[in-house]
Coordinates of C-alpha atoms in Angstrom, one line a residue:
X214 CA 96.7 114.7 114.9
X215 CA 97.5 112.3 112.2
X216 CA 99.1 112.1 109.0
X217 CA 97.5 110.2 106.2
X218 CA 98.9 108.8 102.4
X219 CA 98.4 105.9 100.6
X220 CA 98.7 104.1 97.9
X221 CA 102.6 104.6 97.2
X222 CA 103.2 101.8 94.9
X223 CA 106.8 101.9 95.2
X224 CA 107.9 105.2 95.2
X225 CA 110.5 104.8 97.6
X226 CA 111.9 108.8 96.9
X227 CA 108.5 110.6 97.0
X228 CA 107.4 109.0 100.0
X229 CA 109.9 109.9 102.0
X230 CA 109.0 113.4 101.3
X231 CA 106.7 113.3 102.0
X232 CA 107.5 111.6 105.7
X233 CA 109.6 114.9 105.9
X234 CA 106.8 116.7 106.8
X235 CA 105.2 114.3 109.3
X236 CA 106.0 115.6 112.9
X237 CA 106.6 112.5 114.3
X238 CA 106.3 114.0 118.1
X239 CA 103.4 115.2 117.3
X240 CA 101.1 113.4 114.7
X241 CA 100.4 109.4 113.8
X242 CA 101.4 108.6 111.1
X243 CA 99.0 106.2 108.6
X244 CA 99.2 104.3 105.7
X245 CA 96.3 103.8 103.5
X246 CA 98.0 100.6 102.2
X247 CA 99.4 99.5 98.5
X248 CA 103.0 99.5 99.2
X249 CA 104.3 97.8 96.3
X250 CA 104.5 97.3 92.7
X251 CA 103.8 99.3 89.9
X252 CA 107.4 101.2 91.1
X253 CA 110.8 100.7 90.8
X254 CA 111.0 100.6 94.6
X255 CA 108.9 98.4 96.8
X256 CA 111.6 96.1 98.5
X257 CA 112.5 100.0 100.4
X258 CA 108.5 100.9 100.9
X259 CA 108.4 98.0 102.6
X260 CA 111.5 97.7 104.9
X261 CA 111.8 101.7 105.7
X262 CA 108.2 101.6 107.1
X263 CA 108.0 98.2 108.7
X264 CA 111.2 99.8 110.4
X265 CA 109.9 103.1 111.6
X266 CA 106.8 100.3 112.6
X267 CA 108.9 99.6 115.4
X268 CA 110.4 102.0 116.5
X269 CA 107.3 103.7 116.7
X270 CA 104.8 101.1 117.4
X271 CA 102.3 104.1 118.8
X272 CA 102.5 106.3 116.1
X273 CA 102.3 104.1 112.8
X274 CA 99.6 102.4 111.0
X275 CA 100.3 100.4 108.1
X276 CA 97.1 99.2 106.4
X277 CA 97.1 96.9 104.1
X278 CA 95.8 97.4 100.8
X279 CA 95.1 95.0 97.5
X280 CA 98.2 94.9 96.1
X281 CA 99.7 93.7 99.3
X282 CA 97.7 91.0 99.9
X283 CA 98.1 88.8 97.1
X284 CA 101.5 89.8 97.1
X285 CA 101.8 88.0 99.8
X286 CA 98.7 85.4 99.4
X287 CA 100.6 84.1 96.7
X288 CA 104.2 83.9 98.1
X289 CA 103.5 82.9 101.8
X290 CA 100.0 80.7 100.5
X291 CA 101.1 78.8 97.7
X292 CA 102.2 75.6 97.6
X293 CA 106.0 75.5 96.7
X294 CA 105.3 73.5 93.1
X295 CA 102.8 76.0 91.7
X296 CA 104.7 79.0 92.6
X297 CA 105.4 79.3 88.9
X298 CA 101.7 79.4 87.8
X299 CA 99.8 81.6 90.4
X300 CA 102.7 84.3 89.3
X301 CA 100.9 87.9 88.5
X302 CA 102.3 89.9 86.0
X303 CA 101.1 92.8 88.3
X304 CA 103.5 92.1 90.4
X305 CA 106.5 92.3 87.9
X306 CA 108.8 95.6 89.3
X307 CA 107.8 94.2 92.9
X308 CA 110.6 91.2 92.3
X309 CA 112.7 92.8 90.5
X310 CA 112.6 95.3 93.3
X311 CA 113.0 92.9 96.0
X312 CA 116.7 91.0 93.7
X313 CA 117.9 94.5 93.6
X314 CA 119.2 96.0 91.0
X315 CA 123.1 95.5 90.7
X316 CA 123.8 93.9 87.0
X317 CA 124.6 90.7 88.3
X318 CA 121.3 89.8 90.0
X319 CA 119.1 91.7 87.3
X320 CA 120.1 88.7 85.7
X321 CA 119.4 86.4 88.0
X322 CA 116.3 88.2 87.5
X323 CA 116.2 87.2 83.9
X324 CA 117.6 84.0 84.1
X325 CA 114.8 82.7 86.7
X326 CA 111.8 80.6 86.1
X327 CA 108.7 82.0 88.4
X328 CA 108.9 79.2 90.1
X329 CA 112.7 80.5 91.4
X330 CA 112.0 83.9 91.8
X331 CA 108.9 82.7 94.3
X332 CA 111.4 81.0 96.3
X333 CA 114.1 83.6 96.1
X334 CA 111.5 85.8 97.6
X335 CA 110.3 83.6 100.4
X336 CA 113.8 82.6 101.8
X337 CA 116.2 86.3 101.9
X338 CA 112.7 88.0 102.9
X339 CA 110.5 86.3 104.4
X340 CA 110.3 88.9 107.5
X341 CA 108.9 91.4 105.2
X342 CA 106.4 89.4 103.8
X343 CA 104.9 88.3 106.5
X344 CA 105.4 92.1 107.5
X345 CA 103.2 92.6 104.9
X346 CA 100.5 89.8 105.9
X347 CA 100.0 90.9 109.3
X348 CA 98.9 94.7 108.3
X349 CA 95.5 95.5 109.4
X350 CA 92.8 95.9 106.8
X351 CA 91.0 99.3 108.6
X352 CA 92.0 101.6 111.4
X353 CA 89.2 103.0 113.1
X354 CA 88.9 105.7 115.7
X355 CA 86.5 107.9 116.9
X356 CA 85.1 110.0 114.7
X357 CA 87.2 108.7 111.8
X358 CA 88.2 104.8 109.9
X359 CA 90.9 104.2 107.9
X360 CA 90.9 102.4 105.5
X361 CA 92.8 101.4 101.8
X362 CA 89.6 101.1 98.8
X363 CA 86.2 101.7 102.0
X364 CA 83.7 100.1 103.1
X365 CA 80.6 98.2 102.4
X366 CA 77.4 100.7 103.4
X367 CA 75.2 98.7 102.2
X368 CA 75.2 95.9 105.5
X369 CA 74.3 96.6 108.9
X370 CA 77.7 96.2 110.2
X371 CA 80.3 98.0 107.8
X372 CA 83.4 95.6 109.8
X373 CA 81.6 92.1 108.7
X374 CA 82.7 92.9 104.9
X375 CA 87.3 93.6 105.1
X376 CA 86.7 92.0 100.7
X377 CA 84.8 96.2 100.0
X378 CA 87.7 97.1 102.6
X379 CA 90.0 96.6 99.9
X380 CA 88.6 96.2 96.4
X381 CA 85.3 98.2 96.5
X382 CA 85.1 101.8 94.1
X383 CA 81.7 102.6 92.9
X384 CA 79.4 100.9 95.3
X385 CA 81.0 103.5 97.6
X386 CA 82.4 106.3 96.3
X387 CA 78.8 107.2 95.1
X388 CA 77.2 105.4 97.0
X389 CA 74.0 107.8 98.7
X390 CA 74.3 106.4 101.9
X391 CA 76.1 108.5 104.4
X392 CA 79.0 107.0 105.9
X393 CA 79.3 106.4 110.1
X394 CA 82.2 108.3 110.3
X395 CA 84.6 110.0 107.8
X396 CA 86.2 108.1 105.7
X397 CA 89.7 108.2 104.9
X398 CA 90.3 105.9 101.9
X399 CA 92.7 105.6 98.5
X400 CA 92.7 103.2 96.2
X401 CA 91.0 104.9 93.4
X402 CA 92.8 107.8 91.9
X403 CA 90.9 110.9 92.6
X404 CA 91.7 111.9 89.2
X405 CA 89.7 109.2 88.2
X406 CA 86.7 109.7 90.8
X407 CA 86.4 113.1 89.7
X408 CA 87.1 112.6 85.6
X409 CA 89.8 114.5 85.4
X410 CA 92.9 113.1 85.4
X411 CA 94.3 116.6 85.7
X412 CA 93.3 117.3 88.7
X413 CA 94.9 114.6 91.4
X414 CA 94.2 116.5 94.5
X415 CA 92.4 115.5 97.4
X416 CA 88.1 114.7 96.7
X417 CA 85.8 114.8 99.5
X418 CA 82.1 113.4 99.0
X419 CA 79.2 116.4 99.3
X420 CA 78.6 115.4 102.2
X421 CA 82.0 115.6 103.4
X422 CA 82.1 111.8 104.5
X423 CA 84.0 110.2 102.0
X424 CA 88.1 111.2 101.4
X425 CA 90.1 109.9 98.5
X426 CA 93.5 110.5 98.7
X427 CA 95.2 108.1 95.7
X428 CA 96.6 111.3 94.1
X429 CA 98.3 108.8 91.1
X430 CA 101.6 108.8 92.4
X431 CA 103.2 105.7 89.8
X432 CA 101.1 106.9 87.3
X433 CA 103.1 110.0 86.5
X434 CA 101.1 112.3 88.7
X435 CA 101.7 113.2 92.9
X436 CA 101.8 111.0 96.2
X437 CA 99.3 113.3 98.9
X438 CA 99.4 113.8 102.4
X439 CA 97.4 115.0 104.8
X440 CA 97.2 116.4 108.3
X441 CA 93.9 115.8 110.1
X442 CA 93.1 116.4 113.7
X443 CA 91.3 113.8 115.3
X444 CA 87.6 114.7 114.6
X445 CA 88.6 114.5 111.5
X446 CA 88.6 118.4 109.9
X447 CA 91.5 118.3 107.1
X448 CA 94.2 120.5 109.4
X449 CA 96.6 120.5 106.0
X450 CA 97.3 119.4 102.7
X451 CA 100.4 118.2 101.2
X452 CA 101.3 117.7 97.3
X453 CA 104.5 115.4 96.3
X454 CA 104.9 115.4 93.1
X455 CA 106.4 112.4 91.2
X456 CA 108.2 114.2 87.9
X457 CA 110.0 116.7 89.7
X458 CA 109.5 115.6 93.4
X459 CA 108.9 119.0 94.2
X460 CA 106.3 119.1 97.1
X461 CA 103.4 122.1 97.3
X462 CA 102.0 122.6 101.2
X463 CA 98.3 124.0 101.8

């Protein structure tokens, strides 16, 4: 059995609520990327999942999302003198979480230049950065593909296009071509897929080959979790609602 969540985006409290439904002895946890950005507690999300992976490496799969990739590319691949130039506003909340929220660190974050912010995180959190940077793009089983955004269905072997795994949206979601296995993905909130922002439950394509699970938690909606059999059948859905933290099991 698999226990699947996605697009946590710094919502640590909601993630912990979702993890309370995970059967550690019988289910493999699979996180479909975008651990960070937008939400208030990205550092805790990264550290919690890193610790879980260290304790149970065979029971925890954490994939890389586009936000995780751009954050580590900025901090690990950019020459030090250019850190300020490549600073992205989308990482602002993540940077704040890496500084911490006690008054002294809040003021330090405000005072530091963009370059100094990059240097600060590089110096103090290299283990967390390496954890994010080394995350795989995809997890494939006999009957399922788990990925952040989707796969390229227009090439002979979808595995050859890693960029699509992190960035694709409509060409995958609305493609009439069937996927070779059932694909579980996040990245695009399900309310946007069905053009109804009030419905953030999981989305399934007409053929049942694509399952979207991003409930837009960081935008005030919900964190979806799925219990999935090894055959790819959805056994249970769990919704962790952003505003109340209450969970609804179906």
